[in-house]
PDB file of C-alpha atoms and ligand atoms in Angstrom:
ATOM      1  CA  MET Y   8       0.000   0.000   0.000  1.00 50.00           C
ATOM      2  CA  GLN Y   9       2.926   2.327  -0.729  1.00 47.00           C
ATOM      3  CA  SER Y  10       1.820   3.832  -4.034  1.00 57.00           C
ATOM      4  CA  SER Y  11       1.446   7.605  -4.020  1.00 57.00           C
ATOM      5  CA  SER Y  12      -1.721   7.341  -6.137  1.00 72.00           C
ATOM      6  CA  ILE Y  13      -3.590   5.729  -3.218  1.00 69.00           C
ATOM      7  CA  THR Y  14      -5.419   7.785  -0.620  1.00 66.00           C
ATOM      8  CA  THR Y  15      -5.369   6.794   3.043  1.00 65.00           C
ATOM      9  CA  SER Y  16      -8.996   7.484   3.926  1.00 71.00           C
ATOM     10  CA  TRP Y  17      -9.841   3.817   4.520  1.00 78.00           C
ATOM     11  CA  ASN Y  18      -9.004   1.249   7.118  1.00 91.00           C
ATOM     12  CA  ILE Y  19      -7.700  -2.208   6.270  1.00 93.00           C
ATOM     13  CA  ASP Y  20      -8.981  -3.704   9.544  1.00 94.00           C
ATOM     14  CA  LYS Y  21     -12.547  -2.719   8.605  1.00 95.00           C
ATOM     15  CA  ILE Y  22     -12.098  -4.321   5.153  1.00 97.00           C
ATOM     16  CA  LEU Y  23     -10.840  -7.554   6.732  1.00 97.00           C
ATOM     17  CA  ASP Y  24     -13.699  -7.569   9.279  1.00 97.00           C
ATOM     18  CA  ASP Y  25     -16.313  -7.019   6.558  1.00 98.00           C
ATOM     19  CA  LEU Y  26     -14.842  -9.775   4.367  1.00 98.00           C
ATOM     20  CA  ASN Y  27     -14.739 -12.116   7.325  1.00 98.00           C
ATOM     21  CA  GLU Y  28     -18.309 -11.408   8.445  1.00 98.00           C
ATOM     22  CA  SER Y  29     -20.170 -11.029   5.149  1.00 98.00           C
ATOM     23  CA  GLY Y  30     -17.794 -12.068   2.357  1.00 98.00           C
ATOM     24  CA  PHE Y  31     -17.733  -8.620   0.805  1.00 98.00           C
ATOM     25  CA  ALA Y  32     -16.314  -5.164   1.472  1.00 98.00           C
ATOM     26  CA  LEU Y  33     -16.234  -1.719  -0.153  1.00 98.00           C
ATOM     27  CA  ILE Y  34     -13.418   0.803  -0.319  1.00 97.00           C
ATOM     28  CA  ASP Y  35     -14.507   4.323  -1.288  1.00 96.00           C
ATOM     29  CA  HIS Y  36     -12.240   7.149  -2.457  1.00 95.00           C
ATOM     30  CA  LEU Y  37      -9.464   4.684  -3.210  1.00 96.00           C
ATOM     31  CA  TYR Y  38      -7.291   6.752  -5.543  1.00 96.00           C
ATOM     32  CA  SER Y  39      -6.270  10.362  -6.133  1.00 95.00           C
ATOM     33  CA  SER Y  40      -8.260  12.337  -8.731  1.00 94.00           C
ATOM     34  CA  GLU Y  41      -5.087  12.588 -10.869  1.00 96.00           C
ATOM     35  CA  TYR Y  42      -4.841   8.802 -11.039  1.00 97.00           C
ATOM     36  CA  ILE Y  43      -8.557   8.403 -11.869  1.00 96.00           C
ATOM     37  CA  SER Y  44      -8.251  10.934 -14.703  1.00 97.00           C
ATOM     38  CA  ALA Y  45      -5.290   9.038 -16.146  1.00 97.00           C
ATOM     39  CA  LEU Y  46      -7.202   5.753 -15.850  1.00 98.00           C
ATOM     40  CA  VAL Y  47     -10.341   7.138 -17.562  1.00 97.00           C
ATOM     41  CA  GLN Y  48      -8.105   8.504 -20.302  1.00 97.00           C
ATOM     42  CA  GLU Y  49      -6.383   5.143 -20.795  1.00 98.00           C
ATOM     43  CA  CYS Y  50      -9.699   3.250 -20.798  1.00 98.00           C
ATOM     44  CA  SER Y  51     -11.514   5.697 -23.096  1.00 97.00           C
ATOM     45  CA  SER Y  52      -8.693   5.805 -25.627  1.00 97.00           C
ATOM     46  CA  HIS Y  53      -8.872   1.999 -26.045  1.00 98.00           C
ATOM     47  CA  LEU Y  54     -12.665   1.594 -26.272  1.00 97.00           C
ATOM     48  CA  GLU Y  55     -12.545   0.609 -29.945  1.00 97.00           C
ATOM     49  CA  GLN Y  56     -10.455  -2.444 -28.975  1.00 97.00           C
ATOM     50  CA  PHE Y  57     -13.035  -3.775 -26.489  1.00 98.00           C
ATOM     51  CA  ARG Y  58     -14.687  -7.088 -27.461  1.00 96.00           C
ATOM     52  CA  ALA Y  59     -18.167  -8.419 -26.652  1.00 95.00           C
ATOM     53  CA  ALA Y  60     -17.724 -10.283 -23.354  1.00 95.00           C
ATOM     54  CA  GLY Y  61     -20.597 -12.653 -24.126  1.00 92.00           C
ATOM     55  CA  VAL Y  62     -18.864 -14.071 -27.210  1.00 88.00           C
ATOM     56  CA  GLN Y  63     -16.191 -16.726 -26.660  1.00 85.00           C
ATOM     57  CA  ASN Y  64     -14.697 -18.742 -29.530  1.00 85.00           C
ATOM     58  CA  GLY Y  65     -17.591 -17.630 -31.709  1.00 87.00           C
ATOM     59  CA  VAL Y  66     -20.185 -18.895 -29.220  1.00 89.00           C
ATOM     60  CA  VAL Y  67     -22.666 -16.223 -28.125  1.00 88.00           C
ATOM     61  CA  SER Y  68     -24.001 -16.162 -24.545  1.00 89.00           C
ATOM     62  CA  HIS Y  69     -26.898 -13.888 -23.647  1.00 90.00           C
ATOM     63  CA  ILE Y  70     -26.014 -13.686 -19.963  1.00 94.00           C
ATOM     64  CA  ARG Y  71     -24.042 -10.441 -20.493  1.00 95.00           C
ATOM     65  CA  SER Y  72     -23.905  -7.643 -23.041  1.00 95.00           C
ATOM     66  CA  ASP Y  73     -20.883  -5.606 -21.890  1.00 96.00           C
ATOM     67  CA  HIS Y  74     -17.580  -5.231 -23.776  1.00 97.00           C
ATOM     68  CA  ILE Y  75     -14.168  -5.931 -22.235  1.00 97.00           C
ATOM     69  CA  LEU Y  76     -10.437  -5.473 -22.782  1.00 98.00           C
ATOM     70  CA  TRP Y  77      -7.948  -7.709 -20.929  1.00 97.00           C
ATOM     71  CA  ILE Y  78      -5.221  -5.710 -19.170  1.00 98.00           C
ATOM     72  CA  ASP Y  79      -1.596  -6.415 -20.047  1.00 94.00           C
ATOM     73  CA  GLY Y  80       1.670  -4.449 -20.104  1.00 92.00           C
ATOM     74  CA  GLN Y  81       0.306  -2.222 -22.905  1.00 94.00           C
ATOM     75  CA  LEU Y  82      -1.951  -0.502 -20.338  1.00 98.00           C
ATOM     76  CA  PRO Y  83       0.522   0.973 -17.812  1.00 97.00           C
ATOM     77  CA  VAL Y  84      -1.993   3.070 -15.861  1.00 98.00           C
ATOM     78  CA  ALA Y  85      -4.300   0.084 -15.251  1.00 98.00           C
ATOM     79  CA  GLN Y  86      -1.194  -1.926 -14.293  1.00 98.00           C
ATOM     80  CA  GLN Y  87      -0.807   0.321 -11.242  1.00 97.00           C
ATOM     81  CA  HIS Y  88      -4.251  -0.809 -10.077  1.00 98.00           C
ATOM     82  CA  ILE Y  89      -3.148  -4.433 -10.548  1.00 98.00           C
ATOM     83  CA  GLN Y  90      -0.052  -3.654  -8.461  1.00 97.00           C
ATOM     84  CA  PHE Y  91      -2.339  -2.333  -5.698  1.00 97.00           C
ATOM     85  CA  LEU Y  92      -4.398  -5.554  -5.909  1.00 98.00           C
ATOM     86  CA  GLN Y  93      -1.208  -7.626  -5.642  1.00 97.00           C
ATOM     87  CA  ASP Y  94      -0.308  -5.766  -2.447  1.00 97.00           C
ATOM     88  CA  LEU Y  95      -3.870  -6.284  -1.167  1.00 97.00           C
ATOM     89  CA  SER Y  96      -3.564 -10.008  -1.998  1.00 98.00           C
ATOM     90  CA  GLN Y  97      -0.593 -10.313   0.371  1.00 97.00           C
ATOM     91  CA  ILE Y  98      -2.666  -8.863   3.187  1.00 97.00           C
ATOM     92  CA  LEU Y  99      -5.617 -11.171   2.384  1.00 97.00           C
ATOM     93  CA  ASN Y 100      -3.280 -14.167   2.253  1.00 97.00           C
ATOM     94  CA  GLN Y 101      -1.931 -13.321   5.698  1.00 96.00           C
ATOM     95  CA  ALA Y 102      -5.416 -12.797   7.130  1.00 97.00           C
ATOM     96  CA  PHE Y 103      -7.315 -15.666   5.484  1.00 97.00           C
ATOM     97  CA  TYR Y 104      -4.667 -18.081   4.105  1.00 95.00           C
ATOM     98  CA  LEU Y 105      -6.153 -17.808   0.597  1.00 95.00           C
ATOM     99  CA  GLY Y 106      -2.962 -18.709  -1.266  1.00 96.00           C
ATOM    100  CA  ILE Y 107      -3.518 -15.967  -3.856  1.00 97.00           C
ATOM    101  CA  LYS Y 108      -0.705 -15.959  -6.398  1.00 96.00           C
ATOM    102  CA  GLU Y 109      -1.982 -13.988  -9.363  1.00 96.00           C
ATOM    103  CA  VAL Y 110      -4.247 -11.132 -10.418  1.00 97.00           C
ATOM    104  CA  GLU Y 111      -6.072 -11.211 -13.771  1.00 96.00           C
ATOM    105  CA  ALA Y 112      -8.075  -8.198 -14.884  1.00 98.00           C
ATOM    106  CA  HIS Y 113     -10.044  -6.570 -17.666  1.00 98.00           C
ATOM    107  CA  PHE Y 114     -11.641  -3.224 -18.337  1.00 98.00           C
ATOM    108  CA  ALA Y 115     -15.402  -3.466 -18.837  1.00 98.00           C
ATOM    109  CA  CYS Y 116     -17.702  -1.014 -20.567  1.00 98.00           C
ATOM    110  CA  TYR Y 117     -21.496  -1.271 -20.255  1.00 98.00           C
ATOM    111  CA  GLN Y 118     -23.267   1.006 -22.720  1.00 97.00           C
ATOM    112  CA  ALA Y 119     -26.853   2.143 -22.050  1.00 97.00           C
ATOM    113  CA  GLY Y 120     -29.116  -0.948 -22.117  1.00 97.00           C
ATOM    114  CA  GLU Y 121     -26.384  -3.423 -21.116  1.00 97.00           C
ATOM    115  CA  PHE Y 122     -26.277  -5.793 -18.111  1.00 97.00           C
ATOM    116  CA  TYR Y 123     -24.717  -8.969 -16.692  1.00 97.00           C
ATOM    117  CA  ALA Y 124     -27.321 -11.470 -15.409  1.00 97.00           C
ATOM    118  CA  LEU Y 125     -27.096 -13.424 -12.143  1.00 97.00           C
ATOM    119  CA  HIS Y 126     -23.911 -15.511 -11.922  1.00 96.00           C
ATOM    120  CA  ARG Y 127     -20.992 -16.591  -9.753  1.00 96.00           C
ATOM    121  CA  ASP Y 128     -17.412 -15.908 -10.887  1.00 96.00           C
ATOM    122  CA  ASN Y 129     -16.335 -19.257  -9.459  1.00 91.00           C
ATOM    123  CA  ALA Y 130     -19.321 -21.577  -9.391  1.00 79.00           C
ATOM    124  CA  GLN Y 131     -18.656 -24.906  -7.606  1.00 72.00           C
ATOM    125  CA  LYS Y 132     -14.965 -23.922  -7.224  1.00 70.00           C
ATOM    126  CA  LYS Y 133     -14.365 -24.765 -10.891  1.00 74.00           C
ATOM    127  CA  ASN Y 134     -11.520 -22.275 -11.305  1.00 81.00           C
ATOM    128  CA  ASP Y 135      -8.875 -20.613  -9.116  1.00 93.00           C
ATOM    129  CA  ARG Y 136     -10.697 -17.334  -8.565  1.00 96.00           C
ATOM    130  CA  MET Y 137     -10.784 -16.695  -4.828  1.00 97.00           C
ATOM    131  CA  ILE Y 138     -11.691 -13.008  -4.620  1.00 98.00           C
ATOM    132  CA  SER Y 139     -13.433 -10.797  -7.192  1.00 98.00           C
ATOM    133  CA  THR Y 140     -12.883  -7.045  -7.269  1.00 98.00           C
ATOM    134  CA  VAL Y 141     -14.616  -4.364  -9.310  1.00 98.00           C
ATOM    135  CA  PHE Y 142     -13.304  -0.805  -9.473  1.00 98.00           C
ATOM    136  CA  TYR Y 143     -15.636   1.858 -10.921  1.00 98.00           C
ATOM    137  CA  LEU Y 144     -13.807   4.495 -12.895  1.00 97.00           C
ATOM    138  CA  HIS Y 145     -16.428   6.612 -14.696  1.00 95.00           C
ATOM    139  CA  GLU Y 146     -16.146  10.193 -13.435  1.00 90.00           C
ATOM    140  CA  ASN Y 147     -19.706  10.709 -12.223  1.00 93.00           C
ATOM    141  CA  TRP Y 148     -22.676   8.481 -11.439  1.00 97.00           C
ATOM    142  CA  GLN Y 149     -26.321   9.103 -10.573  1.00 97.00           C
ATOM    143  CA  GLU Y 150     -28.816   6.658  -9.072  1.00 96.00           C
ATOM    144  CA  GLU Y 151     -31.114   6.850 -12.099  1.00 97.00           C
ATOM    145  CA  PHE Y 152     -28.317   5.493 -14.306  1.00 98.00           C
ATOM    146  CA  GLY Y 153     -29.039   2.027 -12.813  1.00 98.00           C
ATOM    147  CA  GLY Y 154     -26.124  -0.362 -13.325  1.00 98.00           C
ATOM    148  CA  GLN Y 155     -25.980  -1.395  -9.656  1.00 98.00           C
ATOM    149  CA  LEU Y 156     -24.086  -4.451  -8.518  1.00 98.00           C
ATOM    150  CA  ARG Y 157     -26.633  -6.705  -6.750  1.00 98.00           C
ATOM    151  CA  LEU Y 158     -24.883  -9.224  -4.525  1.00 98.00           C
ATOM    152  CA  GLN Y 159     -25.873 -11.965  -2.109  1.00 98.00           C
ATOM    153  CA  ASP Y 160     -23.473 -12.030   0.833  1.00 98.00           C
ATOM    154  CA  LYS Y 161     -22.268 -15.205   2.517  1.00 97.00           C
ATOM    155  CA  ASN Y 162     -25.121 -14.975   5.050  1.00 98.00           C
ATOM    156  CA  GLU Y 163     -27.574 -14.920   2.098  1.00 98.00           C
ATOM    157  CA  HIS Y 164     -28.504 -11.261   2.553  1.00 98.00           C
ATOM    158  CA  TRP Y 165     -28.880  -9.233  -0.666  1.00 98.00           C
ATOM    159  CA  HIS Y 166     -27.142  -5.879  -1.169  1.00 98.00           C
ATOM    160  CA  ILE Y 167     -27.538  -3.236  -3.871  1.00 98.00           C
ATOM    161  CA  ILE Y 168     -24.192  -1.559  -4.469  1.00 98.00           C
ATOM    162  CA  GLU Y 169     -24.064   1.689  -6.441  1.00 98.00           C
ATOM    163  CA  PRO Y 170     -21.179   1.761  -8.928  1.00 98.00           C
ATOM    164  CA  LEU Y 171     -19.846   5.004  -7.454  1.00 98.00           C
ATOM    165  CA  PRO Y 172     -16.757   6.532  -9.025  1.00 98.00           C
ATOM    166  CA  ASN Y 173     -13.510   5.621  -7.243  1.00 97.00           C
ATOM    167  CA  ARG Y 174     -15.181   2.735  -5.357  1.00 98.00           C
ATOM    168  CA  LEU Y 175     -13.682  -0.749  -5.129  1.00 98.00           C
ATOM    169  CA  ALA Y 176     -16.051  -3.658  -4.411  1.00 98.00           C
ATOM    170  CA  ILE Y 177     -14.307  -6.784  -3.065  1.00 98.00           C
ATOM    171  CA  PHE Y 178     -16.159 -10.104  -2.671  1.00 98.00           C
ATOM    172  CA  GLN Y 179     -15.692 -13.853  -2.502  1.00 97.00           C
ATOM    173  CA  SER Y 180     -15.786 -15.204  -6.062  1.00 97.00           C
ATOM    174  CA  ASP Y 181     -18.297 -17.920  -5.117  1.00 95.00           C
ATOM    175  CA  LEU Y 182     -21.044 -15.382  -4.231  1.00 97.00           C
ATOM    176  CA  LEU Y 183     -24.094 -14.885  -6.459  1.00 97.00           C
ATOM    177  CA  HIS Y 184     -24.292 -11.427  -8.090  1.00 98.00           C
ATOM    178  CA  GLU Y 185     -25.450  -9.463 -11.135  1.00 98.00           C
ATOM    179  CA  VAL Y 186     -25.086  -6.094 -12.839  1.00 98.00           C
ATOM    180  CA  LEU Y 187     -28.516  -4.482 -13.219  1.00 98.00           C
ATOM    181  CA  LEU Y 188     -29.378  -2.820 -16.519  1.00 98.00           C
ATOM    182  CA  SER Y 189     -27.307   0.316 -16.975  1.00 98.00           C
ATOM    183  CA  ASN Y 190     -28.856   3.389 -18.590  1.00 97.00           C
ATOM    184  CA  HIS Y 191     -25.552   5.162 -19.051  1.00 97.00           C
ATOM    185  CA  GLN Y 192     -21.996   4.307 -20.047  1.00 97.00           C
ATOM    186  CA  ARG Y 193     -20.461   2.453 -17.073  1.00 98.00           C
ATOM    187  CA  LEU Y 194     -16.691   1.909 -16.930  1.00 98.00           C
ATOM    188  CA  SER Y 195     -14.921  -0.480 -14.571  1.00 98.00           C
ATOM    189  CA  ILE Y 196     -12.024  -2.839 -14.022  1.00 98.00           C
ATOM    190  CA  THR Y 197     -12.986  -6.333 -12.917  1.00 98.00           C
ATOM    191  CA  ALA Y 198     -10.074  -8.253 -11.405  1.00 98.00           C
ATOM    192  CA  TRP Y 199      -9.806 -11.700  -9.865  1.00 98.00           C
ATOM    193  CA  LEU Y 200      -7.297 -12.673  -7.203  1.00 98.00           C
ATOM    194  CA  ARG Y 201      -6.387 -16.244  -8.136  1.00 96.00           C
ATOM    195  CA  SER Y 202      -4.845 -19.048  -6.137  1.00 95.00           C
ATOM    196  CA  SER Y 203      -2.802 -20.403  -9.036  1.00 80.00           C
ATOM    197  CA  ASP Y 204      -0.836 -18.957 -11.929  1.00 58.00           C
ATOM    198  CA  SER Y 205      -2.129 -21.534 -14.390  1.00 54.00           C
ATOM    199  CA  ILE Y 206      -5.222 -20.335 -16.245  1.00 51.00           C
ATOM    200  CA  TRP Y 207      -6.160 -23.935 -17.234  1.00 47.00           C
ATOM    201  CA  LYS Y 208      -5.941 -26.548 -14.502  1.00 41.00           C
TER     202      LYS Y 208
HETATM  203  C1  OGA D  27     -18.031  -9.406 -13.426  1.00 58.46           C
HETATM  204  C2  OGA D  27     -19.027  -8.722 -12.568  1.00 58.46           C
HETATM  205  C3  OGA D  27     -19.777  -6.700 -11.470  1.00 58.46           C
HETATM  206  C4  OGA D  27     -19.783  -5.204 -11.686  1.00 58.46           C
HETATM  207  O1  OGA D  27     -17.319  -8.713 -14.188  1.00 58.46           O
HETATM  208  O2  OGA D  27     -17.925 -10.653 -13.322  1.00 58.46           O
HETATM  209  O3  OGA D  27     -19.824  -9.408 -11.964  1.00 58.46           O
HETATM  210  O4  OGA D  27     -20.316  -4.490 -10.818  1.00 58.46           O
HETATM  211  N1  OGA D  27     -18.982  -7.372 -12.438  1.00 58.46           N
HETATM  212  O5  OGA D  27     -19.289  -4.747 -12.721  1.00 58.46           O
HETATM  213 MN1   MN D  28     -19.103 -11.416 -11.783  1.00 58.46          MN
END
């Protein structure tokens, strides 16, 4: 947690308590406004390279209609967010013995009318995703834009989470969740903290 782009207005003990008790946690006001501006710029300037997330190997799924771009070394600003998540992974490993070894991440863009239906990121522990994170990077958001993250916590209580700018949602990858229909362009980075560095087991 050394990076100068990170603000210090949040408390790691509260995050760990929330994850322990309900399986999810929120961090608001994570980064400086300078970093957010650079991130929006990097995301927006690559929008034409985003691909339909619901299409894989030519097979179309109707569960989601957003577009994504996987983050690699060509996206240095987003890489700083991945570095932050790697540091966070060390803390989560110490607290919960999760064995996280790798972070994989993509930008996501939901245009007006787009959604991601109810799903789990790691149903029946089929992959190595331990923790899911979503960082919201659009510069302003209003309730009437929709696009909320609706999530069932580990005690089976439902939560509606507004995709507020500069907010990071952190949750166990086995929890049920969805992105409600968005009425406005919604920009984010989804990242998974994985327990193995092999994508295919
Ligand atoms: C996902 C996802 C939630 C969100 O990308 O798997 O569930 O709020 N995202 O964007
Ligand atoms: Mn998901």
